[in-house]
Tab-separated table of C-alpha atoms and ligand atoms in Angstrom:
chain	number	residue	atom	x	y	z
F	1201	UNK	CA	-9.404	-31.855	-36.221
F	1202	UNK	CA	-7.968	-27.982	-35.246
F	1203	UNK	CA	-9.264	-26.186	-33.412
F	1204	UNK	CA	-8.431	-22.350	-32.373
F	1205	UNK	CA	-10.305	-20.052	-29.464
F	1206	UNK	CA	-9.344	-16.841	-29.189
F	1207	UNK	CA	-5.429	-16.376	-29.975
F	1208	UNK	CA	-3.109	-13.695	-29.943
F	1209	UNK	CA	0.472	-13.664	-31.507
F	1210	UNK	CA	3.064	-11.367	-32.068
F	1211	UNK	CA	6.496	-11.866	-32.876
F	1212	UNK	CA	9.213	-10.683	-30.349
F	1213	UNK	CA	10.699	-8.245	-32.861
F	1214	UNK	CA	8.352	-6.481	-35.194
F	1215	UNK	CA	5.055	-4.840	-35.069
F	1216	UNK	CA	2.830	-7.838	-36.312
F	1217	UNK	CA	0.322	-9.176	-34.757
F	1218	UNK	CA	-2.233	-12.032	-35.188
F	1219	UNK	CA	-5.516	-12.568	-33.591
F	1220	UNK	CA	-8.141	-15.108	-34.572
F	1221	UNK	CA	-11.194	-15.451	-32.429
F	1222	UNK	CA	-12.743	-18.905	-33.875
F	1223	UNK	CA	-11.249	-21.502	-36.432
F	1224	UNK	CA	-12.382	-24.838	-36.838
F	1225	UNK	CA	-11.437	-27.621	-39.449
F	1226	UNK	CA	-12.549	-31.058	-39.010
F	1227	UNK	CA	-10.990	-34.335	-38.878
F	1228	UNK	CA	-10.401	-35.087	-43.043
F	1229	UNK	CA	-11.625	-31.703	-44.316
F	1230	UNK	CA	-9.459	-30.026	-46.429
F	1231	UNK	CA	-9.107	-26.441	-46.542
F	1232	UNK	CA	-7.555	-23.549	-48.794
F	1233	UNK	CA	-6.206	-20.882	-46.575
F	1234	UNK	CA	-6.600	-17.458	-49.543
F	1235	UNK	CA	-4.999	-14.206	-48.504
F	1236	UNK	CA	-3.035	-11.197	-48.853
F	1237	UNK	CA	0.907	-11.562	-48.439
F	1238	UNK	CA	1.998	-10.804	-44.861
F	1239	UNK	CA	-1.534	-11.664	-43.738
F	1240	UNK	CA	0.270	-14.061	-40.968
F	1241	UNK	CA	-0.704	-17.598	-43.026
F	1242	UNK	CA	2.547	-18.482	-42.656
F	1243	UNK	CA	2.464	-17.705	-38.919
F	1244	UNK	CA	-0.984	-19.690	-38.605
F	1245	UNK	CA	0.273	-22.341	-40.006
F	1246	UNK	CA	3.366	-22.501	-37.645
F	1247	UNK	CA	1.390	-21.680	-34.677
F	1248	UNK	CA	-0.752	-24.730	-35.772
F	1249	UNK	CA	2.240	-26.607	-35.994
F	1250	UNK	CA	3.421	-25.854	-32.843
F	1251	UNK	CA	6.680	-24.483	-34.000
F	1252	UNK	CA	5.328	-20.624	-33.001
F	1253	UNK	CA	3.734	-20.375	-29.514
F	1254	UNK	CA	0.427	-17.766	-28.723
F	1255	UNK	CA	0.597	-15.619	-26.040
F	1256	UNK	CA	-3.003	-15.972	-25.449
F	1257	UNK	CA	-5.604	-18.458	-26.346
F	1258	UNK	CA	-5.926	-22.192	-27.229
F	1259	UNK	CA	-5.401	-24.186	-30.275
F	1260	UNK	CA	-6.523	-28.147	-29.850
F	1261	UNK	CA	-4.785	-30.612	-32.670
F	1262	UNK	CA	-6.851	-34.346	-33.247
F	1263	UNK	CA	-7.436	-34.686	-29.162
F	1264	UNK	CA	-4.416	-32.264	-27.838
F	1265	UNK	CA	-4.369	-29.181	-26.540
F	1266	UNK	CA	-0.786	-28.100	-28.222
F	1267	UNK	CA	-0.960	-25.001	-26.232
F	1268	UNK	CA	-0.719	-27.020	-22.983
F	1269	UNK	CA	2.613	-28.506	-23.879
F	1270	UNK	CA	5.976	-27.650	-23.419
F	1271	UNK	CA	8.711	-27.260	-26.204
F	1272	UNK	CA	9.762	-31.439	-25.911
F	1273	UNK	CA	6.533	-32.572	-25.700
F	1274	UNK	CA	5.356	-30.254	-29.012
F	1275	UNK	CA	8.019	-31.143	-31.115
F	1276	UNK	CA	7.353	-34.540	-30.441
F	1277	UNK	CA	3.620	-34.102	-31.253
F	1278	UNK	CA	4.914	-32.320	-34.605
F	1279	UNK	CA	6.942	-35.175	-35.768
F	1280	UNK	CA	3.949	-37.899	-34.605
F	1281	UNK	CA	1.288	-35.887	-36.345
F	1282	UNK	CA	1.944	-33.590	-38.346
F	1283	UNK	CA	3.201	-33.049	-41.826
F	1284	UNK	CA	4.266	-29.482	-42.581
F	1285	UNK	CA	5.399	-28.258	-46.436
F	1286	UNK	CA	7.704	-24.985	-45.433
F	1287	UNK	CA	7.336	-22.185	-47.733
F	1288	UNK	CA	11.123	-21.723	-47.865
F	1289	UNK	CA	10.922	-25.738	-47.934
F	1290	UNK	CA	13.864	-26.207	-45.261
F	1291	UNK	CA	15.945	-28.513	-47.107
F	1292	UNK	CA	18.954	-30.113	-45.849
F	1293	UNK	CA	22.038	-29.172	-48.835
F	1294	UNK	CA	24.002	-31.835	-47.102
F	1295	UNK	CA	21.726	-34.916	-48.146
F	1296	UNK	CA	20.292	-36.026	-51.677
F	1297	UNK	CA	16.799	-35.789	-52.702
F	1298	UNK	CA	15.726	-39.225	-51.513
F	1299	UNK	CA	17.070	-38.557	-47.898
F	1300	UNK	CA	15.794	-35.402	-47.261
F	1301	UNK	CA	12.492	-37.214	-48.002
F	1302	UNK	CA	13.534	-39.893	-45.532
F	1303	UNK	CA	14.197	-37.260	-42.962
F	1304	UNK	CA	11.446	-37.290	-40.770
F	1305	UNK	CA	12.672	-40.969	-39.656
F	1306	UNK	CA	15.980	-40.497	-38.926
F	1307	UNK	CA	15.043	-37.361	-36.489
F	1308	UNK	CA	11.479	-39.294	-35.089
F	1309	UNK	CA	12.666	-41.221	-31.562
F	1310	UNK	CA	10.180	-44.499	-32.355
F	1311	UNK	CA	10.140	-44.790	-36.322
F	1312	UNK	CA	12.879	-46.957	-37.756
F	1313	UNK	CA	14.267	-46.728	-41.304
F	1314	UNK	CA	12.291	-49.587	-42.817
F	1315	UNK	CA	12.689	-50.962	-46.467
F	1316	UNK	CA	8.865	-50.400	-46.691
F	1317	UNK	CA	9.488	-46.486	-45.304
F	1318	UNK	CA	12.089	-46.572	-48.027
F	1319	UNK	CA	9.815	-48.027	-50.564
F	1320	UNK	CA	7.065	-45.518	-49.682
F	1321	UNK	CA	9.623	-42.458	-50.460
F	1322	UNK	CA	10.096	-44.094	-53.837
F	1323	UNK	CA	6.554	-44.229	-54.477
F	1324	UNK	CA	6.046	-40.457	-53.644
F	1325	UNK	CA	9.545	-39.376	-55.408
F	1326	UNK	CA	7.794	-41.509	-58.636
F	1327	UNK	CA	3.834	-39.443	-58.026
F	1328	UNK	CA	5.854	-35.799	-57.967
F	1329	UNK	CA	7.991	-37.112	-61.044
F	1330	UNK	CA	11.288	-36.882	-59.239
F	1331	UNK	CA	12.276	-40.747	-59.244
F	1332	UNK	CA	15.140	-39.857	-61.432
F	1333	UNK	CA	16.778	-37.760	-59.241
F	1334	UNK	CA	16.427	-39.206	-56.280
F	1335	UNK	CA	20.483	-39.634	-55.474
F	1336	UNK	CA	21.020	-36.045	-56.642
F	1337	UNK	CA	21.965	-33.137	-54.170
F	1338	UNK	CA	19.126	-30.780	-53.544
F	1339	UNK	CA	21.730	-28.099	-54.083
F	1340	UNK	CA	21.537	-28.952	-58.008
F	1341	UNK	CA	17.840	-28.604	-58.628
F	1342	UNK	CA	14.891	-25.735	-59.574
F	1343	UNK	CA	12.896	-24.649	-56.927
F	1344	UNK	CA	9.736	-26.231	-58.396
F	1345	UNK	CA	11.566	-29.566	-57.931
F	1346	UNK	CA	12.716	-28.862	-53.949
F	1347	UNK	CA	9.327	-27.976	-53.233
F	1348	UNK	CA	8.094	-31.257	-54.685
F	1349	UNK	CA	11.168	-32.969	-52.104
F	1350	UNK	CA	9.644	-30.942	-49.474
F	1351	UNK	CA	6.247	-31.845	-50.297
F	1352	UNK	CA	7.028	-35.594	-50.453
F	1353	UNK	CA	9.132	-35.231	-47.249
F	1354	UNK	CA	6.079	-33.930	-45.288
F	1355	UNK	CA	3.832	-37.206	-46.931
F	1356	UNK	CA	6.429	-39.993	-45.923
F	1357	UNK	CA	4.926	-40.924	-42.499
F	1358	UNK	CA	1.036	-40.324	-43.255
F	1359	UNK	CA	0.991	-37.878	-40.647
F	1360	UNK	CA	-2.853	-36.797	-39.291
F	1361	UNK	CA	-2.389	-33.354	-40.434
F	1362	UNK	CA	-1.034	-31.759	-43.517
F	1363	UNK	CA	-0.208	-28.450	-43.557
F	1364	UNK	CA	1.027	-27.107	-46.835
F	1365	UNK	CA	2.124	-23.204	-47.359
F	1366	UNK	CA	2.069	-22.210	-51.286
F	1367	UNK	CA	2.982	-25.587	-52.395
F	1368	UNK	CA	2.300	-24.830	-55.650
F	1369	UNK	CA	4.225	-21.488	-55.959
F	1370	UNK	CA	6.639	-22.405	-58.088
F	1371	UNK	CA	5.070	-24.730	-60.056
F	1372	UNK	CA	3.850	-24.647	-63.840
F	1373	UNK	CA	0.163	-25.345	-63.511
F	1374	UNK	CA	0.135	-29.167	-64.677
F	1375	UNK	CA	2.581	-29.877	-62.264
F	1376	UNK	CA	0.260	-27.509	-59.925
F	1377	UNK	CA	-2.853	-30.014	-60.576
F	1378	UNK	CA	-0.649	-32.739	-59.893
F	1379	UNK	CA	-0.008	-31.529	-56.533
F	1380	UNK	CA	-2.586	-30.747	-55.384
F	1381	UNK	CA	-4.038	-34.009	-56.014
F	1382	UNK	CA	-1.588	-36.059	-54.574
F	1383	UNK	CA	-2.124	-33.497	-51.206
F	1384	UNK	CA	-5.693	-34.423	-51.514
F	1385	UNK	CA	-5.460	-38.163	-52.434
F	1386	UNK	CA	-3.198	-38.819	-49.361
F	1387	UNK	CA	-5.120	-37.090	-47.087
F	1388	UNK	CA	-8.183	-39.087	-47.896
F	1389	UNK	CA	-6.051	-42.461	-47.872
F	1390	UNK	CA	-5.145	-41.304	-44.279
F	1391	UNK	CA	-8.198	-39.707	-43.269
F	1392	UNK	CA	-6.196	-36.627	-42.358
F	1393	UNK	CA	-6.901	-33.327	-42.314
F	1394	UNK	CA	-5.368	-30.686	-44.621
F	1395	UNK	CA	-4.730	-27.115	-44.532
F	1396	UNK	CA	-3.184	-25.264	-47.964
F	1397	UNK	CA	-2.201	-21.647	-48.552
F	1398	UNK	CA	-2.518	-21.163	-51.896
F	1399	UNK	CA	-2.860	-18.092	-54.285
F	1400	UNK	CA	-3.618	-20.012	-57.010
F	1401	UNK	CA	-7.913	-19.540	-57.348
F	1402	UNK	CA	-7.834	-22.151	-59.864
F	1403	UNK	CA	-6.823	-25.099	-57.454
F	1404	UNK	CA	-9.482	-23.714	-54.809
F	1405	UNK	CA	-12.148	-25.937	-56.251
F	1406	UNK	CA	-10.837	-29.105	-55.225
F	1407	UNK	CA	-11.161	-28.176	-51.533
F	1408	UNK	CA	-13.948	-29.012	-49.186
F	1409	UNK	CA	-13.724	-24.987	-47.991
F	1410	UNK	CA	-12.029	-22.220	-48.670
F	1411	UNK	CA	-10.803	-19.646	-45.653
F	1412	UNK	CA	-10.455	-15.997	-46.806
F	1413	UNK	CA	-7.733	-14.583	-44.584
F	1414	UNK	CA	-8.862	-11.260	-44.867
F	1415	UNK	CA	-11.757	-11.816	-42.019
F	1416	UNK	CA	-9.006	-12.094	-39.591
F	1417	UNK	CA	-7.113	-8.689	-40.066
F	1418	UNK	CA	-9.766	-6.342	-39.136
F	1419	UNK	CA	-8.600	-6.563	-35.314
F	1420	UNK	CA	-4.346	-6.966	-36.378
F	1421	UNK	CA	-2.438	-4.433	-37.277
F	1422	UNK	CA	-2.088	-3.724	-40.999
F	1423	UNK	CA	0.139	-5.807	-42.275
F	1424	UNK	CA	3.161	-4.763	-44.111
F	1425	UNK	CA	3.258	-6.123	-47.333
F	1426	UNK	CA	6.082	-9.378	-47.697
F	1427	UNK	CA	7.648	-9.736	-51.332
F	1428	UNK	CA	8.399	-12.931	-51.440
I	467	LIG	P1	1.969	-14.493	-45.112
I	467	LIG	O1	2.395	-15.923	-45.026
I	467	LIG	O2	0.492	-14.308	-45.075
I	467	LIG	O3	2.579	-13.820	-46.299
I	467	LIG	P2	3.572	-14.214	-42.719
I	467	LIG	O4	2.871	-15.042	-41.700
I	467	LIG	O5	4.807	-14.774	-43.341
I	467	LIG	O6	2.526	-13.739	-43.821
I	467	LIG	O7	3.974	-12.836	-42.060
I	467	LIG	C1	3.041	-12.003	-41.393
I	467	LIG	C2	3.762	-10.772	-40.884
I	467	LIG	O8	4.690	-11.121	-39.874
I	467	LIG	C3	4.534	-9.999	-41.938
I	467	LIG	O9	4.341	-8.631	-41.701
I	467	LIG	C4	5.972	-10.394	-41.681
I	467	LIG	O10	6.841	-9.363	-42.035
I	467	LIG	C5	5.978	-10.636	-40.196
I	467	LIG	N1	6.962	-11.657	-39.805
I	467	LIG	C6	7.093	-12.874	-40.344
I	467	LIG	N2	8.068	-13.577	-39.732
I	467	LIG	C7	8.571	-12.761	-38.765
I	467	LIG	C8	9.604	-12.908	-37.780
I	467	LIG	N3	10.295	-14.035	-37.646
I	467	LIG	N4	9.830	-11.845	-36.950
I	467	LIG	C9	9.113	-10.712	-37.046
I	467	LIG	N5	8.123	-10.511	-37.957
I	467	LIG	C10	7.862	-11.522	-38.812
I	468	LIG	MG1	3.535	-17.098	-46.254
């Protein structure tokens, strides 16, 4: 499960600033995270992640306190636990489609590049429909397609938590559905626990919950709006 007490972010540079007194999602819930752009989802969900650090205040993933631990010992909990779809999905240009999905092994200290780790990205390239490019650089496809890679990437090792920023946002809305049923379908086969921005109100009712953003910027600073 997350869970958040009382936190306060800003960024070094830039007048933004996030507080969020209470947040609580338990173990195999999934939520919707709904919200204006440049509410600070993204930055929840990287402060969640570990990757962004609070100033103030706790935030607790499955039994850790990641706010206790120091940069090592976080990204290591990241890679162990948690699977995170990037907005900007963070490909690497360098490797095909197949091993940018295998990723998270080569760069995780204990997980070894297994036929069966190899079969499983086959079986996710094959759910998103991307089986036939699967030797093809990710420089040479649409951006609906690297944010199914990126999607599939974050899946590979069954991680505990999924956290998933717009997944959908540049997706037609079949391939949308699809999506968001594979997100929800794996976290039920692993009991995990996923969080999804989305602005898309048609997906919301699949979701246990849905988390209006909005109750959180009464105490922040109004947000400048993002176009993204
Ligand atoms: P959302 O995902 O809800 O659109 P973000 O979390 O991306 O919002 O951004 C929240 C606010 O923080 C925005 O005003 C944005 O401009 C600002 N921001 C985002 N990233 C940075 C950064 N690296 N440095 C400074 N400000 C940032
Ligand atoms: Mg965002």
């Amino acid at each position: 499960m997350i869970s958040i007490q009382q936190i306060q972010f800003t960024y070094p540079d830039g007048p933004f600033s996030l507080e969020i007194p209470q947040l609580a999602v338990e173990t195999a819930e999934s939520v919707a995270i709904v919200g204006p752009s440049g509410s600070g989802k993204t930055t929840l969900l990287n402060i969640v992640a570990g990757i962004l650090t609070v100033r103030q205040g706790t935030v607790q993933v499955g039994g850790t306190t990641v706010t206790q631990l120091n940069d090592s010992a976080r990204r290591l909990f990241r890679l162990q636990n948690i699977g995170l779809v990037f907005q900007d999905f963070q490909l690497l240009d360098y490797l095909d489609v197949r091993n940018n999905v295998l990723l998270p092994c080569r760069i995780h200290p204990k997980v070894r590049l297994t036929t069966a780790l190899r079969q499983r990205a086959d079986e996710l390239l094959t759910a998103v429909g991307l089986m036939p490019l699967a030797s093809r650089s990710v420089t040479r496809l649409s951006q609906g397609e690297r944010q199914r890679v990126a999607l599939c990437r974050a899946l590979l090792l069954s991680p505990q938590v999924v956290l998933a920023d717009e997944p959908t946002g540049n997706l037609d809305p079949v391939n949308a559905q699809k999506i968001v049923e594979l997100l929800l379908s794996e976290a039920k086969r692993s009991n995990a626990t996923l969080m999804m921005v989305t602005h898309d109100h048609t997906l919301l009712s699949r979701f246990d919950r849905v988390i209006p953003f909005e109750q959180f910027l009464r105490r922040t600073t109004p947000a400048q709006e993002t176009v993204r």
